mmCIF file of N, CA and C in Angstrom:
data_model
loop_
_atom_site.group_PDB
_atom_site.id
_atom_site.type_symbol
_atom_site.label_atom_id
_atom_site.label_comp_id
_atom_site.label_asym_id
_atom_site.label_seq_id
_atom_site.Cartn_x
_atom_site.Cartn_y
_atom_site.Cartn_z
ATOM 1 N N UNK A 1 3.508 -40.075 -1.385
ATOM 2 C CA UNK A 1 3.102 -39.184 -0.321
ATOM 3 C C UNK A 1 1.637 -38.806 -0.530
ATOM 4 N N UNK A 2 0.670 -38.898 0.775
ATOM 5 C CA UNK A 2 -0.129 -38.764 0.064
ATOM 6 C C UNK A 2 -0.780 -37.430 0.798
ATOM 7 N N UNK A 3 -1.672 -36.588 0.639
ATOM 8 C CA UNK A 3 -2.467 -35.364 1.107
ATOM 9 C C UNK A 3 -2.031 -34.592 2.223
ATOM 10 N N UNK A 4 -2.363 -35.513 3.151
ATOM 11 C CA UNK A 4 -2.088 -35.096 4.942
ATOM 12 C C UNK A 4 -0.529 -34.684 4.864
ATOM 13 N N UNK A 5 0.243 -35.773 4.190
ATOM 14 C CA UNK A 5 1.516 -36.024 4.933
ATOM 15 C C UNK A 5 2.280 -34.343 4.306
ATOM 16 N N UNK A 6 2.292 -34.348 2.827
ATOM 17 C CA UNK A 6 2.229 -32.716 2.284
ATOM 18 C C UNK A 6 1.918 -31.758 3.137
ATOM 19 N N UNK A 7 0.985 -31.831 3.613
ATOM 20 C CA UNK A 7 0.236 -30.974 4.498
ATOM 21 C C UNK A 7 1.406 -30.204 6.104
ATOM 22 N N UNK A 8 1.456 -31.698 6.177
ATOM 23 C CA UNK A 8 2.352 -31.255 7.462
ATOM 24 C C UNK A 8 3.682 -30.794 7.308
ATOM 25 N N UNK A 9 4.524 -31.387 6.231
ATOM 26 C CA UNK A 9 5.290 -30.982 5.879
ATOM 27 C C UNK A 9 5.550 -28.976 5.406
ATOM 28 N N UNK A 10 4.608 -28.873 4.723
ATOM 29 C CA UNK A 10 4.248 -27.523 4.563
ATOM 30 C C UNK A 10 3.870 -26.581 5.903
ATOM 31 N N UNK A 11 3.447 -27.295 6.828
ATOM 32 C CA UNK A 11 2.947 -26.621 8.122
ATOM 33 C C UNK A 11 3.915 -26.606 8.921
ATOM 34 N N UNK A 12 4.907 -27.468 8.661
ATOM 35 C CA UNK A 12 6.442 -27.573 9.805
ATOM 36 C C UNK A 12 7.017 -26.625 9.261
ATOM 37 N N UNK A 13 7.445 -26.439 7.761
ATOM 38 C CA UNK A 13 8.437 -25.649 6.860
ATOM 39 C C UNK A 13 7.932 -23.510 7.269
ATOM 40 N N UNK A 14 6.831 -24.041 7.643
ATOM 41 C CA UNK A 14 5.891 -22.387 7.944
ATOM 42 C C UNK A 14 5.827 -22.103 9.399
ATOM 43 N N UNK A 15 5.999 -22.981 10.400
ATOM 44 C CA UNK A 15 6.444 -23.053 11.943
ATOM 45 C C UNK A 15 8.067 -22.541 11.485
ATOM 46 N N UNK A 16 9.043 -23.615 10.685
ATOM 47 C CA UNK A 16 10.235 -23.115 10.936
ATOM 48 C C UNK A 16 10.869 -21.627 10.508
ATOM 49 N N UNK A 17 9.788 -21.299 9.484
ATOM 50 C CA UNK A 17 10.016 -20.026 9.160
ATOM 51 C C UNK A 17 9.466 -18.642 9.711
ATOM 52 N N UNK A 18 8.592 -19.273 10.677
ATOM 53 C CA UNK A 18 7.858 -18.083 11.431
ATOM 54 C C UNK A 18 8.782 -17.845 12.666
ATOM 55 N N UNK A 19 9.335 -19.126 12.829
ATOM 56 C CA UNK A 19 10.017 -19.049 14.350
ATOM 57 C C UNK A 19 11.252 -17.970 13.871
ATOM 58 N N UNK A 20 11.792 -18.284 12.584
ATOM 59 C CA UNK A 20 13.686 -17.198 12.424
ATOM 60 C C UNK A 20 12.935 -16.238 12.271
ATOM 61 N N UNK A 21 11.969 -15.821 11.777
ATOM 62 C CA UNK A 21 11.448 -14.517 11.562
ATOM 63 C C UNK A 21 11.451 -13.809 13.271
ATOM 64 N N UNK A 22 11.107 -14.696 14.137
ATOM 65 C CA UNK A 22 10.885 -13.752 15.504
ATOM 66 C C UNK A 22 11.781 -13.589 16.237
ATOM 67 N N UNK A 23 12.819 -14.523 15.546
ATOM 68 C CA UNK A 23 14.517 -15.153 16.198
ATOM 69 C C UNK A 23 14.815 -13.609 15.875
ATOM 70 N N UNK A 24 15.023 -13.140 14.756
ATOM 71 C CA UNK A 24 15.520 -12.075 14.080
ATOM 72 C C UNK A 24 14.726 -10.427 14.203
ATOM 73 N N UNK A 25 13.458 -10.802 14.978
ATOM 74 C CA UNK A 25 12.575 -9.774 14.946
ATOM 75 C C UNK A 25 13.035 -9.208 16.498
ATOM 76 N N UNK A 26 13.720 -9.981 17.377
ATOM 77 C CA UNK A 26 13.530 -9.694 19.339
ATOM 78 C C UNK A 26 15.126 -8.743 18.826
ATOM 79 N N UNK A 27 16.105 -9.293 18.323
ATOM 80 C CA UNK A 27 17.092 -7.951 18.265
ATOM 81 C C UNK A 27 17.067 -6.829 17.322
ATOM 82 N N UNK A 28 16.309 -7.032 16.463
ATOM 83 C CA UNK A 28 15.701 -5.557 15.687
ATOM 84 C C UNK A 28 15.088 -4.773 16.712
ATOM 85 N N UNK A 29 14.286 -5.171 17.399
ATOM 86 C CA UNK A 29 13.127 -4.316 18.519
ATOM 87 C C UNK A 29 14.173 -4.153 19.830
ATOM 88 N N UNK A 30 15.093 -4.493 20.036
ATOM 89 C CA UNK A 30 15.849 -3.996 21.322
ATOM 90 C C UNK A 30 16.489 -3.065 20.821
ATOM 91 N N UNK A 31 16.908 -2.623 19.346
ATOM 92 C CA UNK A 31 18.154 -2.008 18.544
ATOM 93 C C UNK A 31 17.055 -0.691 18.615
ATOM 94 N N UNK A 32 16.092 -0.691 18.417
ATOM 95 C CA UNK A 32 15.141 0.213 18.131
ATOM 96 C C UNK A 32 14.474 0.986 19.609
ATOM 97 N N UNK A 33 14.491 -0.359 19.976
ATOM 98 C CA UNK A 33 14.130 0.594 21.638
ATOM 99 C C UNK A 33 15.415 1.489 22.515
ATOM 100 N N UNK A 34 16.937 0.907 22.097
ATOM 101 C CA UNK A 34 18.139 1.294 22.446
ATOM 102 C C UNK A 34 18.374 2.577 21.790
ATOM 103 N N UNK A 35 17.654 3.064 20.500
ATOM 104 C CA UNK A 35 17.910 4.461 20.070
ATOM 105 C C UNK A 35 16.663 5.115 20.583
ATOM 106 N N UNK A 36 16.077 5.172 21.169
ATOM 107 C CA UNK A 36 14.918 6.029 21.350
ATOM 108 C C UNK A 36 15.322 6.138 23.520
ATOM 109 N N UNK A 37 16.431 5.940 23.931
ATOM 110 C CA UNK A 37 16.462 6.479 25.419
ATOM 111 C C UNK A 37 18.273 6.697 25.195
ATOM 112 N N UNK A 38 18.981 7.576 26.198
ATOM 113 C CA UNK A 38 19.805 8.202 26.000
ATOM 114 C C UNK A 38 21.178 7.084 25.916
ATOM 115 N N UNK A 39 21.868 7.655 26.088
ATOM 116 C CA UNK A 39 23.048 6.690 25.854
ATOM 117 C C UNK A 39 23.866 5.756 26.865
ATOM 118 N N UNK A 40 23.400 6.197 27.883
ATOM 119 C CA UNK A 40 23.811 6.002 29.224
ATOM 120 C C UNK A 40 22.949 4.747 29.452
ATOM 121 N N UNK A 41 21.681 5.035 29.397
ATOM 122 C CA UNK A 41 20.595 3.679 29.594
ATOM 123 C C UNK A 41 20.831 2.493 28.539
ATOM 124 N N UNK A 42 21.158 2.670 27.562
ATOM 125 C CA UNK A 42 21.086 1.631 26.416
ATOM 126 C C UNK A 42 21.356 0.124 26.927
ATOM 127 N N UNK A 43 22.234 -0.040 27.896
ATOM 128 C CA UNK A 43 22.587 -1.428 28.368
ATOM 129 C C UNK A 43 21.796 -1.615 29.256
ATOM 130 N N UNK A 44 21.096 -1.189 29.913
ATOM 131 C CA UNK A 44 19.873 -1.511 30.735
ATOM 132 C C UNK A 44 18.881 -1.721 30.070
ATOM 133 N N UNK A 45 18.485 -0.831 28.747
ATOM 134 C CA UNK A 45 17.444 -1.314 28.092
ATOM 135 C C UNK A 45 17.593 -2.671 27.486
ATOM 136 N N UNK A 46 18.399 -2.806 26.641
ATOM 137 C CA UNK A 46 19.409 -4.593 26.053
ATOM 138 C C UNK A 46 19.363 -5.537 27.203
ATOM 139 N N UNK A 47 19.866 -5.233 28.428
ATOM 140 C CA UNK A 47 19.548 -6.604 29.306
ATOM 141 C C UNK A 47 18.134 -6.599 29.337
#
Protein backbone atom coordinates (compact mmCIF):
# COMPACT_ATOMS: atom_id res chain seq x y z
CA UNK A 1 0.00 0.00 0.00
CA UNK A 2 1.46 2.83 -0.79
CA UNK A 3 0.96 6.80 0.65
CA UNK A 4 -2.22 8.07 -1.15
CA UNK A 5 -4.01 4.82 -0.85
CA UNK A 6 -3.49 5.06 3.40
CA UNK A 7 -4.54 8.32 2.99
CA UNK A 8 -7.90 7.65 1.74
CA UNK A 9 -8.51 4.97 3.65
CA UNK A 10 -8.01 7.12 6.80
CA UNK A 11 -10.21 9.90 5.19
CA UNK A 12 -13.20 7.35 4.50
CA UNK A 13 -12.76 5.77 8.19
CA UNK A 14 -13.13 9.84 9.44
CA UNK A 15 -16.23 10.54 6.87
CA UNK A 16 -17.66 7.24 8.45
CA UNK A 17 -17.18 8.40 11.79
CA UNK A 18 -18.24 11.91 11.46
CA UNK A 19 -21.38 10.83 9.70
CA UNK A 20 -22.66 8.30 13.25
CA UNK A 21 -21.56 11.12 15.20
CA UNK A 22 -24.43 13.40 13.48
CA UNK A 23 -26.62 10.14 13.02
CA UNK A 24 -26.58 10.23 16.88
CA UNK A 25 -26.25 14.02 17.38
CA UNK A 26 -30.12 14.95 15.30
CA UNK A 27 -31.94 12.77 18.27
CA UNK A 28 -29.95 14.15 21.17
CA UNK A 29 -30.97 17.82 19.86
CA UNK A 30 -34.76 16.94 19.34
CA UNK A 31 -34.64 15.22 23.08
CA UNK A 32 -33.28 18.54 24.21
CA UNK A 33 -35.44 20.81 22.29
CA UNK A 34 -38.60 18.42 23.53
CA UNK A 35 -37.69 19.40 27.26
CA UNK A 36 -37.40 22.99 26.94
CA UNK A 37 -41.49 23.55 25.49
CA UNK A 38 -44.42 22.13 27.47
CA UNK A 39 -45.72 18.80 27.27
CA UNK A 40 -48.47 19.09 25.09
CA UNK A 41 -46.14 20.45 22.16
CA UNK A 42 -43.40 17.81 22.44
CA UNK A 43 -44.77 15.76 19.38
CA UNK A 44 -44.94 18.66 17.25
CA UNK A 45 -41.60 19.64 18.17
CA UNK A 46 -40.18 15.65 17.27
CA UNK A 47 -42.07 15.68 13.94
Amino acid sequence: MDLQSISDVIDTFFAIFSMTLIIFMVPGFAMLEAGLVRTINVTAVLM
